[in-house]
Amino acid sequence: MANSVKIFDTTLRDGTQGEGVSLSVEDKLKIAQKLDALGVHYIEGGWPGSNGKDIEFFHRVKELKLAHAKVTAFGSTRRKDTKAEDDPNLNKILESGVKVATIFGKSWDFHVHKAIQTTLEENLAMIYDSVRFLKNSGLEVIYDAEHFFDGYKNNPDYALQTIRQAEAAGADWIVLCDTNGGSLPGEIGDIVAEVVREVSRPIGIHAHNDCELGVANSLAAVAAGARQVQGTINGYGERCGNANLCSVIPNLQLKMGFSCIADEQLAALTPVARYVSEIANMHMPVGQPFVGNAAFAHKGGIHVSAILRHPKTYEHIAPELVGNKQRVLVSELAGQSNLIVKAEELKLDFDKNNPKVKSVIERVKELEHQGYQFEGADASLELLLREALEGLEEVFTLESFKIIVEKSAGRAVVTEAIVKVKVHGETMFTAAEGNGPVNALDVALRKALMPYYPDIQQVHLTDYKVRVFDEKDTTAAKVRVLIETADLETSWNTVGVSENIIEASWNALADSIRYALIGRTRVEHKEQQPERLGLVNH
Ligand SMILES: CC(=O)SCCNC(=O)CCNC(=O)[C@H](O)C(C)(C)COP(=O)(O)OP(=O)(O)OC[C@H]1O[C@@H](n2cnc3c(N)ncnc32)[C@H](O)[C@@H]1OP(=O)(O)O
Ligand SMILES: CC(=O)C(=O)O
């Protein structure tokens, strides 16, 4: 189909060349299944001539019976001055059992001289022999013309000769690579258009992101006639990464009218992006286009007011098309619309005419001015709203706490907390040791509450973050503590602020325990009301 573009995913090969990305065979197999379900056409699983892990991957991936994607193994052209049939790297591709091979060869005369240190003629022969050998072995061959754009800019005749060798040897695809990621979209478009005129085989693009143009260059190549895009999930890859398929695919499909994957598969893009980031243990930027947590998050009061009237006012597409969702944040930049949406999520009766709206907004703004941050502390915000609207039962009140940290030479540090709280009219006085002051406070507080609230045993702190702010004014420096707490079903976040780190921690901890005890609403699990959240009629 003229308007269809094949997606070639190289997360498992070029993606793992990114700093910090390391995938086990199990990880690669799990990701391969997700990519297959997403509908990509090719999955480049690794380089069998490089390491045993990749050999094992190709062995085991056969058992997965992928429904859609073709698995391809990567390698280079034969080494100089050897025969293709004797080349261990090419033979490992055959032994891997794949039906598709992807090999790269040199297009840039400078690289031929400097990197592989051979003659221009020998490089042409390396390309021809290697592609021919794989074709004679019955494989589909994708030829990656490494550094094609730099090569073409330096010596267009030679760059074209290299890909003509691949064409003559029967390559099924010729993929032009912006290996150093230094080209601009205009250059890419012009050169791809020229190659499409010159070469009979279908053309692909493999762009790196060194100028933050990996996606733009891929789109420019497609506009100029390329019909395969190579890239990675979340843009992982060597140096600054590869073209990010999580942006390439929706742009091609939703903006440029090309067909890549089915609409239902596109709607799985966000979960796949997050899954891969989890498995790769790579932090996902909140502002990542299309799939990031903040890609459709609205913070400014003006924006929220407008999206309630029509989501298109501040959303370029309906988030559901890529499996993401609209979010509304509450902060000092909020107006009444933000709080109304939040209150609706919490099923609180809180409409525009409620006289308390203004005072709650003022309270949020005042606390944010003091250093609170409710964006990352949904549970503290919920407590604040509930307190303002419904009044909250006092599950406990603090009378005092004391912390003792003792370090003797040659012995481990011992931390002990003593807590005095009033619970149901009775003063509870407990002490506990912990591996640090916050842990000791947490254990002592839960010990005090246990006789009245035995379920508190299932509640645990899972994350603790401290941030110092007002650094310039050191005498008044404050700390903000964010605590994440979880029980068997869900997790929630609370915030505390003080000039004293222990007091800030206590504030966040007390909120987290109050939230656990006051029958929280589990915001994440609640069904939202589409009409009010502006999710309809995009
Ligand atoms: C643009 C890209 O992303 S290309 C992919 C880059 N990825 C990787 O390199 C990851 C996997 N690599 C590896 O495991 C190893 O580098 C191996 C197994 C491939 C090779 O290891 P070694 O034999 O130890 O060589 P080394 O790592 O130094 O690689 C350079 C060799 O490859 C040769 N080479 C580089 N590109 C090519 C090519 N397109 N065709 C043929 N040979 C090539 C070089 O000439 C050099 O060989 P020489 O020393 O005989 O001249
Ligand atoms: C082939 C490849 O990974 C590149 O040229 O960047």
XYZ file of C-alpha atoms and ligand atoms in Angstrom:
595
model
C 0.000 0.000 0.000
C 1.417 3.348 -1.041
C 0.594 5.019 2.214
C 1.761 2.242 4.517
C 5.005 2.569 6.463
C 6.722 -0.436 8.019
C 7.922 -0.037 11.571
C 11.264 -1.587 12.385
C 11.903 -1.680 16.122
C 15.513 -1.843 17.267
C 14.967 -1.384 21.002
C 16.521 -4.781 21.648
C 19.642 -3.982 19.577
C 20.373 -0.268 19.098
C 18.265 0.549 22.180
C 20.613 -1.508 24.338
C 23.533 0.549 22.995
C 22.104 3.413 25.104
C 23.917 4.219 28.341
C 22.209 2.559 31.302
C 20.120 0.158 29.194
C 20.868 -3.494 29.793
C 18.315 -6.210 29.140
C 18.471 -9.851 30.146
C 17.274 -12.557 27.742
C 14.026 -12.762 29.747
C 13.577 -8.990 29.473
C 14.140 -9.120 25.724
C 11.623 -11.916 25.288
C 8.979 -10.040 27.296
C 9.555 -6.845 25.315
C 9.455 -8.759 22.016
C 5.952 -9.993 22.899
C 4.773 -6.457 23.678
C 6.247 -5.154 20.425
C 4.543 -7.908 18.496
C 1.203 -7.070 20.109
C 1.814 -3.402 19.315
C 2.000 -4.371 15.662
C 5.554 -3.426 14.673
C 6.651 -5.173 11.487
C 10.243 -6.019 12.392
C 11.888 -6.686 15.744
C 15.673 -6.463 15.644
C 16.573 -8.783 18.496
C 20.326 -8.271 18.721
C 23.639 -9.134 17.168
C 24.327 -12.891 17.329
C 27.975 -12.318 16.334
C 28.408 -10.114 19.388
C 27.497 -12.147 22.459
C 25.978 -15.309 23.893
C 22.957 -13.498 25.329
C 21.797 -12.505 21.871
C 22.408 -16.032 20.543
C 20.206 -17.367 23.351
C 17.533 -14.751 22.571
C 17.299 -15.886 18.934
C 17.128 -19.481 20.064
C 14.304 -18.827 22.539
C 12.305 -16.259 20.592
C 11.245 -19.023 18.183
C 9.170 -20.550 20.992
C 7.120 -17.370 21.357
C 5.241 -17.811 18.074
C 4.882 -14.103 17.453
C 1.688 -13.255 15.618
C 2.783 -10.355 13.515
C 6.396 -9.214 13.677
C 9.367 -10.684 11.817
C 12.422 -11.138 14.004
C 15.663 -9.946 12.474
C 19.302 -10.454 13.484
C 21.874 -7.706 13.056
C 25.479 -7.800 11.879
C 28.032 -6.058 9.708
C 29.249 -6.744 6.204
C 32.082 -9.268 6.005
C 35.471 -8.228 7.305
C 37.846 -6.791 4.715
C 39.948 -9.194 2.643
C 37.938 -12.286 3.620
C 35.160 -14.326 2.023
C 31.562 -13.792 3.085
C 30.992 -17.534 3.488
C 33.912 -17.676 5.966
C 32.771 -14.658 7.971
C 31.864 -15.721 11.524
C 29.497 -12.777 11.985
C 27.468 -13.547 8.839
C 27.426 -17.251 9.689
C 26.099 -16.500 13.177
C 23.182 -14.653 11.568
C 22.380 -17.805 9.588
C 22.793 -20.012 12.663
C 20.395 -17.792 14.614
C 17.598 -19.205 12.471
C 16.025 -15.855 11.554
C 14.359 -15.303 8.197
C 15.411 -11.662 8.046
C 18.974 -10.333 8.314
C 19.898 -6.690 8.817
C 23.488 -5.842 8.009
C 25.232 -2.514 7.966
C 27.973 -1.370 5.635
C 29.947 1.794 5.056
C 28.679 4.606 2.820
C 31.086 7.353 3.839
C 34.482 7.280 2.115
C 36.022 8.893 5.205
C 34.875 5.913 7.313
C 36.225 3.441 4.770
C 39.654 5.029 5.039
C 39.669 5.787 8.770
C 37.455 3.240 10.513
C 37.826 0.033 8.569
C 41.047 1.105 6.818
C 40.527 -0.442 3.448
C 40.071 0.693 -0.133
C 36.891 2.113 -1.565
C 36.715 -0.838 -3.988
C 37.089 -3.444 -1.246
C 34.286 -1.788 0.735
C 31.990 -2.039 -2.308
C 32.881 -5.725 -2.619
C 32.247 -6.280 1.125
C 28.729 -4.909 0.702
C 27.927 -6.862 -2.455
C 29.366 -10.183 -1.214
C 27.662 -9.993 2.179
C 24.191 -9.158 0.851
C 24.547 -11.784 -1.895
C 25.649 -14.449 0.579
C 22.611 -13.836 2.794
C 20.252 -13.673 -0.182
C 21.681 -16.935 -1.531
C 20.938 -18.420 1.875
C 17.264 -17.542 1.385
C 16.940 -14.613 3.774
C 15.125 -11.325 3.432
C 17.922 -8.762 3.683
C 17.666 -5.258 5.053
C 20.769 -3.274 4.202
C 21.548 -0.433 6.649
C 23.698 2.151 4.871
C 25.611 3.468 7.863
C 26.471 7.207 7.794
C 24.660 7.511 4.473
C 23.830 11.208 4.842
C 27.334 12.229 5.942
C 28.723 10.095 3.137
C 26.387 11.625 0.573
C 27.254 15.159 1.690
C 30.973 14.363 1.358
C 30.979 12.240 -1.800
C 27.532 11.632 -3.300
C 28.782 9.431 -6.132
C 30.506 7.029 -3.792
C 27.614 6.949 -1.312
C 25.255 6.060 -4.165
C 27.663 3.397 -5.449
C 27.571 1.666 -2.049
C 23.823 1.298 -2.011
C 23.797 0.255 -5.674
C 25.990 -2.689 -4.609
C 23.352 -3.672 -2.067
C 20.631 -3.229 -4.678
C 22.519 -5.322 -7.267
C 23.090 -8.066 -4.702
C 19.343 -8.262 -4.067
C 18.776 -6.373 -0.805
C 15.053 -6.181 -0.060
C 15.309 -2.835 1.696
C 17.920 -0.102 1.657
C 17.852 1.869 4.867
C 19.623 5.230 4.939
C 21.184 5.924 8.322
C 21.898 9.275 9.936
C 24.291 7.458 12.213
C 25.865 10.525 13.856
C 22.471 12.239 14.141
C 23.890 15.484 12.754
C 21.645 16.076 9.753
C 18.709 18.447 9.493
C 15.217 17.581 8.232
C 15.623 19.593 4.993
C 18.840 17.738 4.110
C 17.288 14.380 4.949
C 14.232 15.106 2.799
C 16.306 16.208 -0.219
C 18.708 13.256 -0.043
C 15.989 10.651 0.486
C 14.044 12.068 -2.476
C 17.184 11.794 -4.623
C 17.825 8.185 -3.552
C 14.198 7.193 -4.134
C 14.646 8.407 -7.726
C 17.966 6.574 -8.144
C 17.303 3.197 -6.541
C 14.650 0.613 -7.337
C 14.456 -0.974 -3.870
C 12.182 0.407 -1.122
C 13.954 2.880 1.141
C 14.002 3.131 4.930
C 15.320 5.647 7.445
C 17.354 5.071 10.607
C 17.876 8.373 12.433
C 19.779 9.167 15.604
C 18.816 11.969 17.926
C 22.023 13.917 18.497
C 20.415 17.192 17.361
C 17.053 16.273 18.964
C 15.838 15.653 15.399
C 15.522 11.877 15.256
C 11.734 12.014 14.977
C 11.661 15.075 12.678
C 14.245 13.488 10.372
C 12.281 10.223 10.222
C 9.110 12.101 9.291
C 10.974 14.150 6.670
C 12.326 10.924 5.163
C 8.851 9.407 4.954
C 7.477 12.592 3.377
C 10.241 12.220 0.764
C 9.392 8.605 -0.014
C 10.902 6.324 2.675
C 8.582 3.476 3.608
C 10.336 1.895 6.586
C 11.246 3.684 9.826
C 13.736 2.210 12.251
C 13.637 3.431 15.836
C 13.235 2.425 19.448
C 10.628 2.612 22.183
C 11.174 5.802 24.226
C 14.068 6.677 21.915
C 16.658 4.575 23.766
C 19.910 4.191 21.867
C 23.562 5.006 21.433
C 24.584 8.494 22.734
C 21.422 10.678 22.572
C 19.332 7.787 21.339
C 17.429 6.724 18.242
C 14.276 8.095 16.669
C 11.557 7.582 19.262
C 8.897 5.280 17.826
C 6.440 6.452 20.481
C 6.422 9.783 18.657
C 7.168 8.571 15.121
C 4.185 6.199 14.956
C 1.443 8.598 16.143
C 2.840 11.435 14.033
C 2.888 9.268 10.916
C -0.510 7.867 11.584
C -2.491 10.699 13.145
C -0.874 13.718 11.513
C 0.498 12.532 8.165
C -2.153 9.983 7.251
C 0.184 6.996 6.846
C -0.864 3.629 8.133
C 1.583 1.822 10.417
C -0.341 -0.154 13.039
C -4.033 -0.754 13.763
C -5.949 1.865 15.753
C -6.414 -0.567 18.682
C -2.660 -1.179 18.671
C -1.958 2.556 18.664
C -4.188 2.776 21.734
C -1.718 0.433 23.474
C 1.263 2.724 22.835
C 1.368 4.362 26.276
C 1.216 1.077 28.234
C 3.947 -0.385 25.989
C 6.189 2.671 26.468
C 5.761 2.471 30.244
C 6.261 -1.297 30.287
C 9.540 -1.015 28.388
C 10.757 1.773 30.681
C 9.928 -0.396 33.719
C 11.728 -3.442 32.336
C 14.713 -1.378 31.220
C 14.678 0.384 34.606
C 14.922 3.723 32.827
C 13.129 6.747 34.233
C 10.485 7.981 31.821
C 10.383 11.785 31.430
C 6.928 12.996 32.528
C 6.790 15.375 29.594
C 7.537 12.733 26.966
C 5.245 13.537 24.028
C 2.194 11.325 23.499
C 3.003 8.742 26.209
C 4.423 10.697 29.170
C 2.452 11.127 32.362
C 2.216 14.870 31.752
C 1.614 14.679 27.997
C -2.045 15.547 28.607
C -1.793 17.025 32.125
C -3.223 20.491 32.661
C -1.946 22.720 35.421
C -2.767 26.337 34.540
C -6.225 27.361 35.733
C -6.975 28.992 32.357
C -6.196 25.736 30.559
C -8.357 23.650 32.871
C -11.255 26.034 32.555
C -10.991 25.778 28.753
C -10.598 21.994 28.478
C -13.745 21.577 30.529
C -15.496 23.496 27.767
C -13.738 21.585 24.983
C -10.627 19.398 25.301
C -9.345 20.506 21.898
C -8.620 23.937 23.367
C -5.396 22.584 24.916
C -4.970 19.059 23.521
C -3.616 18.382 20.036
C -5.185 14.894 19.930
C -7.506 12.890 22.148
C -5.138 11.178 24.638
C -7.054 7.895 24.358
C -5.886 7.496 20.739
C -2.421 6.676 22.080
C -3.614 5.044 25.310
C -2.879 8.055 27.507
C -5.300 10.059 29.620
C -6.151 13.595 30.515
C -5.000 14.728 33.960
C -5.654 17.860 35.967
C -3.037 19.078 38.424
C -3.653 21.215 41.465
C -1.018 23.761 42.474
C -0.599 27.493 43.114
C -1.400 27.933 39.414
C -4.840 26.406 39.885
C -8.150 28.127 39.490
C -11.532 26.893 40.638
C -11.777 24.612 37.584
C -8.787 22.532 38.718
C -10.301 21.965 42.143
C -13.712 21.163 40.763
C -12.205 18.441 38.570
C -10.169 17.052 41.465
C -13.187 17.083 43.733
C -15.169 15.216 41.114
C -12.486 12.557 40.889
C -12.892 12.172 44.653
C -16.683 12.172 44.379
C -16.934 15.261 46.582
C -19.803 17.678 46.270
C -17.847 20.737 45.236
C -19.371 22.792 42.471
C -18.669 26.320 41.346
C -21.342 27.811 43.563
C -20.009 26.235 46.700
C -18.840 29.153 48.858
C -15.899 27.085 50.090
C -14.237 26.879 46.641
C -12.447 30.207 46.944
C -11.138 29.584 50.453
C -9.791 26.130 49.508
C -7.976 27.572 46.487
C -6.495 30.266 48.718
C -5.391 27.608 51.228
C -3.726 25.505 48.487
C -1.924 28.572 47.125
C -0.805 29.635 50.601
C 0.569 26.157 51.391
C 2.316 25.945 47.998
C 3.878 29.333 48.771
C 5.196 27.837 52.006
C 6.764 25.021 49.974
C 4.071 22.353 49.806
C 3.644 20.714 46.430
C 0.342 18.954 45.890
C 1.031 17.770 42.360
C 2.985 14.831 43.732
C 0.932 14.436 46.921
C -2.558 13.375 45.924
C -3.423 12.037 49.390
C -2.474 15.242 51.223
C -4.612 17.172 48.750
C -7.527 14.810 49.277
C -7.280 15.242 53.050
C -7.217 19.006 52.629
C -10.300 18.995 50.400
C -12.210 16.585 52.625
C -11.307 18.576 55.707
C -12.568 21.786 54.090
C -15.793 20.273 52.784
C -16.809 17.565 55.171
C -14.642 18.016 58.253
C -12.521 15.008 59.141
C -12.582 12.753 62.160
C -9.388 13.148 64.256
C -8.018 9.607 64.175
C -5.106 10.619 66.375
C -3.517 13.802 67.690
C 0.129 14.275 68.447
C 1.133 15.137 71.990
C 4.896 14.786 71.503
C 7.660 12.770 69.918
C 11.332 12.382 70.722
C 14.106 10.817 68.675
C 17.395 9.526 69.999
C 20.235 8.701 67.631
C 23.208 7.033 69.297
C 26.554 6.272 67.708
C 29.337 4.704 69.761
C 32.785 4.019 68.327
C 32.925 0.646 66.640
C 29.167 0.081 66.915
C 26.302 0.548 64.481
C 24.079 3.622 64.826
C 20.967 2.990 66.916
C 17.863 5.143 66.336
C 14.927 5.148 68.719
C 11.669 7.130 68.571
C 9.279 7.773 71.457
C 5.796 8.872 70.444
C 2.923 10.149 72.578
C -0.404 10.414 70.725
C -4.024 10.629 71.767
C -6.214 7.964 70.161
C -9.947 7.803 70.942
C -9.376 9.923 74.052
C -6.625 7.708 75.404
C -2.955 8.718 75.510
C -0.735 6.083 73.911
C 2.963 6.152 74.724
C 5.141 3.935 72.547
C 8.792 3.536 71.636
C 10.414 1.783 68.686
C 13.782 1.336 67.056
C 14.253 1.870 63.352
C 16.962 1.979 60.736
C 16.636 5.778 60.711
C 14.559 8.487 62.421
C 11.612 8.321 59.994
C 11.445 4.556 60.121
C 11.565 4.639 63.943
C 8.802 7.296 64.060
C 6.675 5.286 61.642
C 7.028 2.065 63.640
C 6.312 3.825 66.960
C 3.236 5.601 65.568
C 1.811 2.419 64.086
C 2.441 0.606 67.374
C 0.336 3.272 69.137
C -2.496 2.923 66.625
C -2.469 -0.870 66.345
C -4.926 -1.626 69.228
C -7.560 0.591 67.575
C -6.724 0.055 63.895
C -5.218 -3.437 63.416
C -5.274 -3.040 59.586
C -2.511 -0.486 59.919
C -0.146 -3.473 59.912
C -0.637 -3.757 56.155
C 0.475 -0.199 55.522
C 4.145 0.441 54.673
C 6.248 3.369 53.593
C 7.596 2.593 50.136
C 9.462 5.756 49.184
C 10.863 8.820 50.892
C 12.184 11.909 49.096
C 13.645 15.074 50.564
C 14.180 18.346 48.775
C 15.830 21.422 50.275
C 14.549 24.700 48.901
C 15.138 28.411 49.497
C 18.788 27.428 49.257
C 19.862 31.057 48.835
C 18.504 32.014 52.232
C 20.320 29.405 54.279
C 19.001 30.543 57.649
C 15.441 29.998 56.476
C 16.090 26.934 54.283
C 13.150 24.572 54.357
C 12.801 20.959 53.468
C 9.957 19.306 51.660
C 9.432 15.615 52.333
C 7.387 13.468 49.996
C 6.383 10.048 51.269
C 4.869 7.212 49.282
C 2.879 4.676 51.252
C 1.254 1.451 50.125
C -1.048 -1.249 51.413
C -1.929 -4.496 49.694
C -4.086 -2.762 47.092
C -2.829 0.684 46.280
C -0.343 3.434 47.037
C -0.633 7.128 47.874
C 1.614 10.168 48.335
C 1.780 12.798 51.022
C 3.835 15.913 51.650
C 5.247 17.693 54.696
C 7.207 20.948 54.930
C 9.230 22.464 57.729
C 12.578 24.086 58.475
C 13.318 20.865 60.366
C 13.641 17.652 58.373
C 12.199 15.506 61.182
C 9.144 17.727 61.539
C 8.625 17.789 57.756
C 8.870 13.991 57.770
C 6.396 13.740 60.651
C 3.905 15.955 58.792
C 4.109 13.784 55.671
C 4.005 10.596 57.761
C 1.021 11.726 59.833
C -0.882 12.581 56.618
C -0.034 9.196 55.144
C -1.353 7.331 58.184
C -4.448 9.530 58.472
C -5.149 8.836 54.822
C -4.806 5.115 55.434
C -7.282 5.268 58.314
C -9.900 7.622 56.931
C -11.305 5.319 54.223
C -9.486 6.818 51.292
C -11.101 6.912 47.873
C -8.298 5.337 45.840
C -8.273 8.045 43.246
C -6.545 5.935 40.601
C -9.181 3.246 40.670
C -12.182 5.450 40.454
C -14.088 5.810 37.284
C -13.930 9.351 35.988
C -16.931 11.112 34.559
C -16.094 11.659 30.900
C -18.388 14.584 30.161
C -17.174 16.686 33.054
C -13.545 15.833 32.425
C -13.836 16.930 28.845
C -12.987 13.558 27.408
C -15.685 13.548 24.806
C -16.168 15.257 21.460
C -12.499 15.846 20.798
C 26.186 2.200 13.816
C 26.039 1.033 14.678
O 25.314 1.083 15.612
S 26.914 -0.318 14.297
C 26.665 -1.382 15.641
C 27.583 -1.094 16.762
N 27.320 -2.064 17.819
C 28.280 -2.773 18.403
O 29.449 -2.608 18.102
C 27.854 -3.743 19.458
C 28.370 -5.165 19.255
N 29.777 -5.226 18.943
C 30.587 -6.239 19.383
O 30.197 -7.118 20.119
C 31.991 -6.227 18.885
O 32.379 -4.912 18.517
C 32.167 -7.189 17.644
C 31.991 -8.627 18.125
C 31.146 -6.881 16.573
C 33.535 -6.999 17.000
O 34.496 -7.134 18.017
P 36.078 -7.140 17.674
O 36.335 -8.153 16.628
O 36.767 -7.253 18.966
O 36.385 -5.733 16.969
P 36.030 -4.268 17.417
O 34.940 -4.213 18.421
O 37.246 -3.529 17.746
O 35.357 -3.777 16.044
C 36.010 -3.165 14.999
C 36.183 -4.110 13.822
O 34.992 -4.159 13.049
C 35.312 -3.819 11.684
N 34.137 -3.210 11.091
C 33.489 -2.107 11.505
N 32.463 -1.874 10.691
C 32.458 -2.848 9.752
C 31.648 -3.132 8.651
N 30.599 -2.377 8.329
N 31.935 -4.229 7.917
C 32.955 -5.000 8.247
N 33.763 -4.782 9.276
C 33.512 -3.713 10.015
C 36.482 -2.879 11.832
O 37.202 -2.772 10.643
C 37.272 -3.554 12.935
O 37.970 -4.670 12.389
P 39.594 -4.606 12.199
O 40.109 -4.297 13.570
O 39.892 -5.964 11.691
O 39.816 -3.514 11.218
C 23.013 0.834 11.609
C 22.998 1.777 12.685
O 22.686 1.432 13.795
C 23.362 3.157 12.429
O 23.895 3.456 11.362
O 23.159 4.001 13.310
